[in-house]
mmCIF file of C-alpha atoms in Angstrom:
data_model
loop_
_atom_site.group_PDB
_atom_site.id
_atom_site.type_symbol
_atom_site.label_atom_id
_atom_site.label_comp_id
_atom_site.label_asym_id
_atom_site.label_seq_id
_atom_site.Cartn_x
_atom_site.Cartn_y
_atom_site.Cartn_z
ATOM 1 C CA MET E 1179 33.892 -0.007 77.834
ATOM 2 C CA LYS E 1180 37.529 -0.413 76.800
ATOM 3 C CA THR E 1181 39.375 1.758 74.338
ATOM 4 C CA THR E 1182 42.893 2.996 73.666
ATOM 5 C CA LEU E 1183 44.217 6.510 73.424
ATOM 6 C CA HIS E 1184 45.047 5.864 69.770
ATOM 7 C CA THR E 1185 41.424 4.949 68.998
ATOM 8 C CA ALA E 1186 40.053 7.981 70.845
ATOM 9 C CA LEU E 1187 42.454 10.281 68.975
ATOM 10 C CA CYS E 1188 41.494 8.726 65.628
ATOM 11 C CA ILE E 1189 37.828 9.433 66.384
ATOM 12 C CA ALA E 1190 38.612 13.034 67.345
ATOM 13 C CA ILE E 1191 40.717 13.538 64.202
ATOM 14 C CA ARG E 1192 37.943 12.194 61.989
ATOM 15 C CA ILE E 1193 35.422 14.504 63.666
ATOM 16 C CA GLY E 1194 37.804 17.388 62.963
ATOM 17 C CA ALA E 1195 38.096 16.270 59.340
ATOM 18 C CA VAL E 1196 34.316 16.285 58.924
ATOM 19 C CA LEU E 1197 34.060 19.756 60.492
ATOM 20 C CA LEU E 1198 36.850 21.028 58.214
ATOM 21 C CA ALA E 1199 35.150 19.579 55.132
ATOM 22 C CA LEU E 1200 31.806 21.123 56.100
ATOM 23 C CA ASP E 1201 33.456 24.502 56.624
ATOM 24 C CA VAL E 1202 35.111 24.254 53.210
ATOM 25 C CA LEU E 1203 31.838 23.335 51.514
ATOM 26 C CA GLU E 1204 30.163 26.313 53.201
ATOM 27 C CA ARG E 1205 32.920 28.618 51.964
ATOM 28 C CA VAL E 1206 32.701 27.239 48.415
ATOM 29 C CA ALA E 1207 28.940 27.770 48.418
ATOM 30 C CA SER E 1208 29.344 31.361 49.561
ATOM 31 C CA LEU E 1209 32.061 31.972 46.962
ATOM 32 C CA LEU E 1210 29.855 30.619 44.204
ATOM 33 C CA THR E 1211 26.733 32.506 45.255
ATOM 34 C CA LEU E 1212 28.326 35.833 46.114
ATOM 35 C CA GLY E 1213 30.840 35.716 43.311
ATOM 36 C CA GLU E 1214 34.015 37.731 43.122
ATOM 37 C CA ALA E 1215 34.664 40.623 40.754
ATOM 38 C CA ASP E 1216 38.327 39.723 40.411
ATOM 39 C CA PRO E 1217 38.715 36.265 38.781
ATOM 40 C CA HIS E 1218 42.234 35.884 40.216
ATOM 41 C CA ARG E 1219 40.988 36.289 43.783
ATOM 42 C CA PHE E 1220 38.125 33.880 43.066
ATOM 43 C CA PHE E 1221 40.534 31.290 41.647
ATOM 44 C CA GLY E 1222 42.893 31.743 44.610
ATOM 45 C CA ALA E 1223 40.083 31.325 47.120
ATOM 46 C CA MET E 1224 38.848 28.208 45.336
ATOM 47 C CA LEU E 1225 42.404 26.843 45.276
ATOM 48 C CA PHE E 1226 42.706 27.287 49.040
ATOM 49 C CA CYS E 1227 39.321 25.623 49.510
ATOM 50 C CA ALA E 1228 40.536 22.673 47.433
ATOM 51 C CA LEU E 1229 43.688 22.488 49.572
ATOM 52 C CA TYR E 1230 41.649 22.495 52.792
ATOM 53 C CA LEU E 1231 39.315 19.851 51.401
ATOM 54 C CA GLY E 1232 42.356 17.754 50.489
ATOM 55 C CA VAL E 1233 43.636 18.038 54.068
ATOM 56 C CA ALA E 1234 40.211 16.965 55.351
ATOM 57 C CA VAL E 1235 40.223 13.922 53.052
ATOM 58 C CA VAL E 1236 43.743 12.939 54.146
ATOM 59 C CA LEU E 1237 42.798 13.305 57.813
ATOM 60 C CA TRP E 1238 39.711 11.181 57.254
ATOM 61 C CA LEU E 1239 41.537 8.421 55.386
ATOM 62 C CA TRP E 1240 44.686 8.264 57.533
ATOM 63 C CA PRO E 1241 43.942 9.536 61.039
ATOM 64 C CA GLY E 1242 46.285 6.950 62.551
ATOM 65 C CA MET E 1243 49.439 8.752 61.448
ATOM 66 C CA LEU E 1244 48.511 11.959 63.250
ATOM 67 C CA ALA E 1245 47.155 10.035 66.259
ATOM 68 C CA TRP E 1246 50.404 8.078 66.532
ATOM 69 C CA TRP E 1247 52.430 11.286 66.327
ATOM 70 C CA ALA E 1248 50.268 12.929 69.010
ATOM 71 C CA SER E 1249 50.297 10.012 71.443
ATOM 72 C CA SER E 1250 53.582 8.158 70.628
ATOM 73 C CA ARG E 1251 54.380 6.076 73.745
ATOM 74 C CA ALA E 1252 50.928 6.089 75.314
ATOM 75 C CA SER E 1253 49.105 4.978 72.150
ATOM 76 C CA ASN E 1254 48.543 1.419 73.433
ATOM 77 C CA GLU E 1255 47.410 2.504 76.886
ATOM 78 C CA ILE E 1256 43.969 1.039 77.549
ATOM 79 C CA PHE E 1257 41.237 3.184 79.076
ATOM 80 C CA VAL E 1258 38.508 1.372 80.963
ATOM 81 C CA SER E 1259 35.285 3.201 81.720
ATOM 82 C CA ASP E 1260 32.292 2.083 83.731
ATOM 83 C CA LEU E 1261 30.008 4.336 81.710
ATOM 84 C CA ALA E 1262 27.551 2.695 79.360
ATOM 85 C CA GLY E 1263 26.990 3.809 75.778
ATOM 86 C CA HIS E 1264 23.876 5.821 76.614
ATOM 87 C CA ASP E 1265 25.828 7.741 79.270
ATOM 88 C CA TRP E 1266 28.465 8.670 76.685
ATOM 89 C CA GLN E 1267 25.711 9.803 74.329
ATOM 90 C CA ARG E 1268 24.180 11.961 77.048
ATOM 91 C CA ILE E 1269 27.562 13.532 77.819
ATOM 92 C CA ALA E 1270 28.248 14.160 74.115
ATOM 93 C CA LEU E 1271 24.841 15.776 73.596
ATOM 94 C CA ALA E 1272 25.335 17.953 76.672
ATOM 95 C CA VAL E 1273 28.741 19.092 75.383
ATOM 96 C CA VAL E 1274 27.249 19.921 71.974
ATOM 97 C CA GLY E 1275 24.439 21.813 73.698
ATOM 98 C CA VAL E 1276 26.869 23.851 75.797
ATOM 99 C CA TRP E 1277 28.956 24.599 72.705
ATOM 100 C CA LEU E 1278 25.870 25.819 70.824
ATOM 101 C CA ALA E 1279 24.669 27.898 73.773
ATOM 102 C CA VAL E 1280 28.051 29.581 74.274
ATOM 103 C CA ALA E 1281 28.450 30.279 70.547
ATOM 104 C CA GLY E 1282 24.910 31.705 70.373
ATOM 105 C CA LEU E 1283 25.453 33.843 73.457
ATOM 106 C CA SER E 1284 28.695 35.144 71.982
ATOM 107 C CA THR E 1285 26.886 36.051 68.748
ATOM 108 C CA CYS E 1286 24.100 37.777 70.697
ATOM 109 C CA LEU E 1287 26.503 39.806 72.797
ATOM 110 C CA GLY E 1288 28.730 40.771 69.882
ATOM 111 C CA HIS E 1289 25.931 41.884 67.608
ATOM 112 C CA GLY E 1290 23.982 43.425 70.484
ATOM 113 C CA LEU E 1291 26.943 45.681 71.310
ATOM 114 C CA LEU E 1292 27.393 46.464 67.637
ATOM 115 C CA MET E 1293 23.726 47.426 67.422
ATOM 116 C CA VAL E 1294 24.103 49.734 70.426
ATOM 117 C CA PHE E 1295 27.085 51.499 68.858
ATOM 118 C CA LEU E 1296 25.436 51.635 65.435
ATOM 119 C CA GLY E 1297 22.215 52.887 66.970
ATOM 120 C CA GLU E 1298 23.969 55.971 68.273
ATOM 121 C CA ARG E 1299 25.573 56.677 64.906
ATOM 122 C CA VAL E 1300 22.530 56.196 62.660
ATOM 123 C CA ARG E 1301 20.396 58.718 64.554
ATOM 124 C CA ASP E 1302 21.887 61.450 62.383
ATOM 125 C CA TYR E 1303 20.928 59.740 59.115
ATOM 126 C CA SER E 1304 17.605 60.152 57.357
ATOM 127 C CA THR E 1305 16.176 56.710 58.179
ATOM 128 C CA GLY E 1306 17.668 56.250 61.629
ATOM 129 C CA LEU E 1307 17.225 52.469 61.297
ATOM 130 C CA LEU E 1308 19.754 49.723 61.906
ATOM 131 C CA PRO E 1309 20.637 47.323 59.088
ATOM 132 C CA THR E 1310 18.306 44.334 59.014
ATOM 133 C CA THR E 1311 21.272 41.954 58.948
ATOM 134 C CA GLU E 1312 22.127 42.918 62.523
ATOM 135 C CA TRP E 1313 18.637 41.960 63.659
ATOM 136 C CA TYR E 1314 19.035 38.668 61.796
ATOM 137 C CA TRP E 1315 22.288 37.830 63.596
ATOM 138 C CA LEU E 1316 20.844 38.829 66.969
ATOM 139 C CA PHE E 1317 17.782 36.609 66.401
ATOM 140 C CA ARG E 1318 19.966 33.750 65.123
ATOM 141 C CA GLY E 1319 22.205 33.948 68.187
ATOM 142 C CA ALA E 1320 19.216 33.944 70.537
ATOM 143 C CA VAL E 1321 17.698 30.904 68.822
ATOM 144 C CA GLN E 1322 21.060 29.121 68.892
ATOM 145 C CA THR E 1323 21.449 29.865 72.618
ATOM 146 C CA LEU E 1324 17.974 28.557 73.377
ATOM 147 C CA ALA E 1325 18.501 25.454 71.223
ATOM 148 C CA GLY E 1326 21.786 24.709 72.968
ATOM 149 C CA ALA E 1327 20.188 25.111 76.388
ATOM 150 C CA ALA E 1328 17.327 22.825 75.328
ATOM 151 C CA ILE E 1329 19.799 20.166 74.186
ATOM 152 C CA VAL E 1330 21.679 20.361 77.491
ATOM 153 C CA VAL E 1331 18.489 20.085 79.547
ATOM 154 C CA GLY E 1332 16.927 17.405 77.325
ATOM 155 C CA SER E 1333 19.989 15.264 76.665
ATOM 156 C CA SER E 1334 18.563 12.277 78.596
ATOM 157 C CA GLY E 1335 15.315 12.456 76.661
ATOM 158 C CA LEU E 1336 17.189 12.699 73.370
ATOM 159 C CA VAL E 1337 19.225 9.603 74.270
ATOM 160 C CA SER E 1338 15.998 7.726 75.051
ATOM 161 C CA LEU E 1339 14.486 8.891 71.762
ATOM 162 C CA LEU E 1340 17.567 7.744 69.842
ATOM 163 C CA ALA E 1341 17.401 4.352 71.559
ATOM 164 C CA ARG E 1342 13.724 3.968 70.606
ATOM 165 C CA ILE E 1343 14.480 4.973 67.020
ATOM 166 C CA ARG E 1344 17.320 2.438 66.786
ATOM 167 C CA ARG E 1345 15.092 -0.433 67.892
ATOM 168 C CA TYR E 1346 11.919 0.856 66.235
ATOM 169 C CA PRO E 1347 10.368 -2.384 64.912
ATOM 170 C CA GLU E 1348 11.007 -4.305 68.137
ATOM 171 C CA ALA E 1349 9.910 -1.452 70.391
ATOM 172 C CA THR E 1350 6.416 -1.204 68.898
ATOM 173 C CA ALA E 1351 5.598 -4.908 68.794
ATOM 174 C CA THR E 1352 4.869 -6.634 72.106
ATOM 175 C CA GLU E 1353 5.264 -10.384 72.442
ATOM 176 C CA GLU E 1354 2.228 -12.502 73.179
ATOM 177 C CA PRO E 1355 2.553 -15.911 74.826
ATOM 178 C CA ASP E 1356 2.035 -17.707 71.496
ATOM 179 C CA GLY E 1357 4.993 -15.865 69.930
ATOM 180 C CA GLN E 1358 2.889 -13.629 67.675
ATOM 181 C CA GLY E 1359 3.735 -9.933 67.827
ATOM 182 C CA ARG E 1360 1.020 -7.333 67.947
ATOM 183 C CA SER E 1361 1.333 -3.615 67.531
#
């Protein structure tokens, strides 16, 4: 597989633009559902969300400008790799799995420590129970860690599944000698 540094940077910039746009849409949804008592703060937050979304759109439409600025002289350097497409997919899925596992473990540890400290403080109160949101975040982090580990371990199987899905009609029909397919 041949590619240039400029092309690889454009792909990375577009991935960043998609992640930025998704983050903005998540923030807008939380602003709309939670609402803000002060309309000026709400308008300001929505204005910043619009600005971030505009940056994401610009990065998506013109990633070449930023890629050229980042790579300058080496932008036409050609990278040659002996890895096939399915190997790149397996590596990408493993990286995503590690990212999910580390983020989930971080959430578990952070909220687990918070629950320990809160547990000591709420013993004096009438209920003596932790907030249910802390249990939610602890459970979410554990599930995210397990899902990330499963993606890392099963990345080869996921690549095979994606390959079968891509060639679905041809993969189910077998050729007979007379040219007629059967399923």
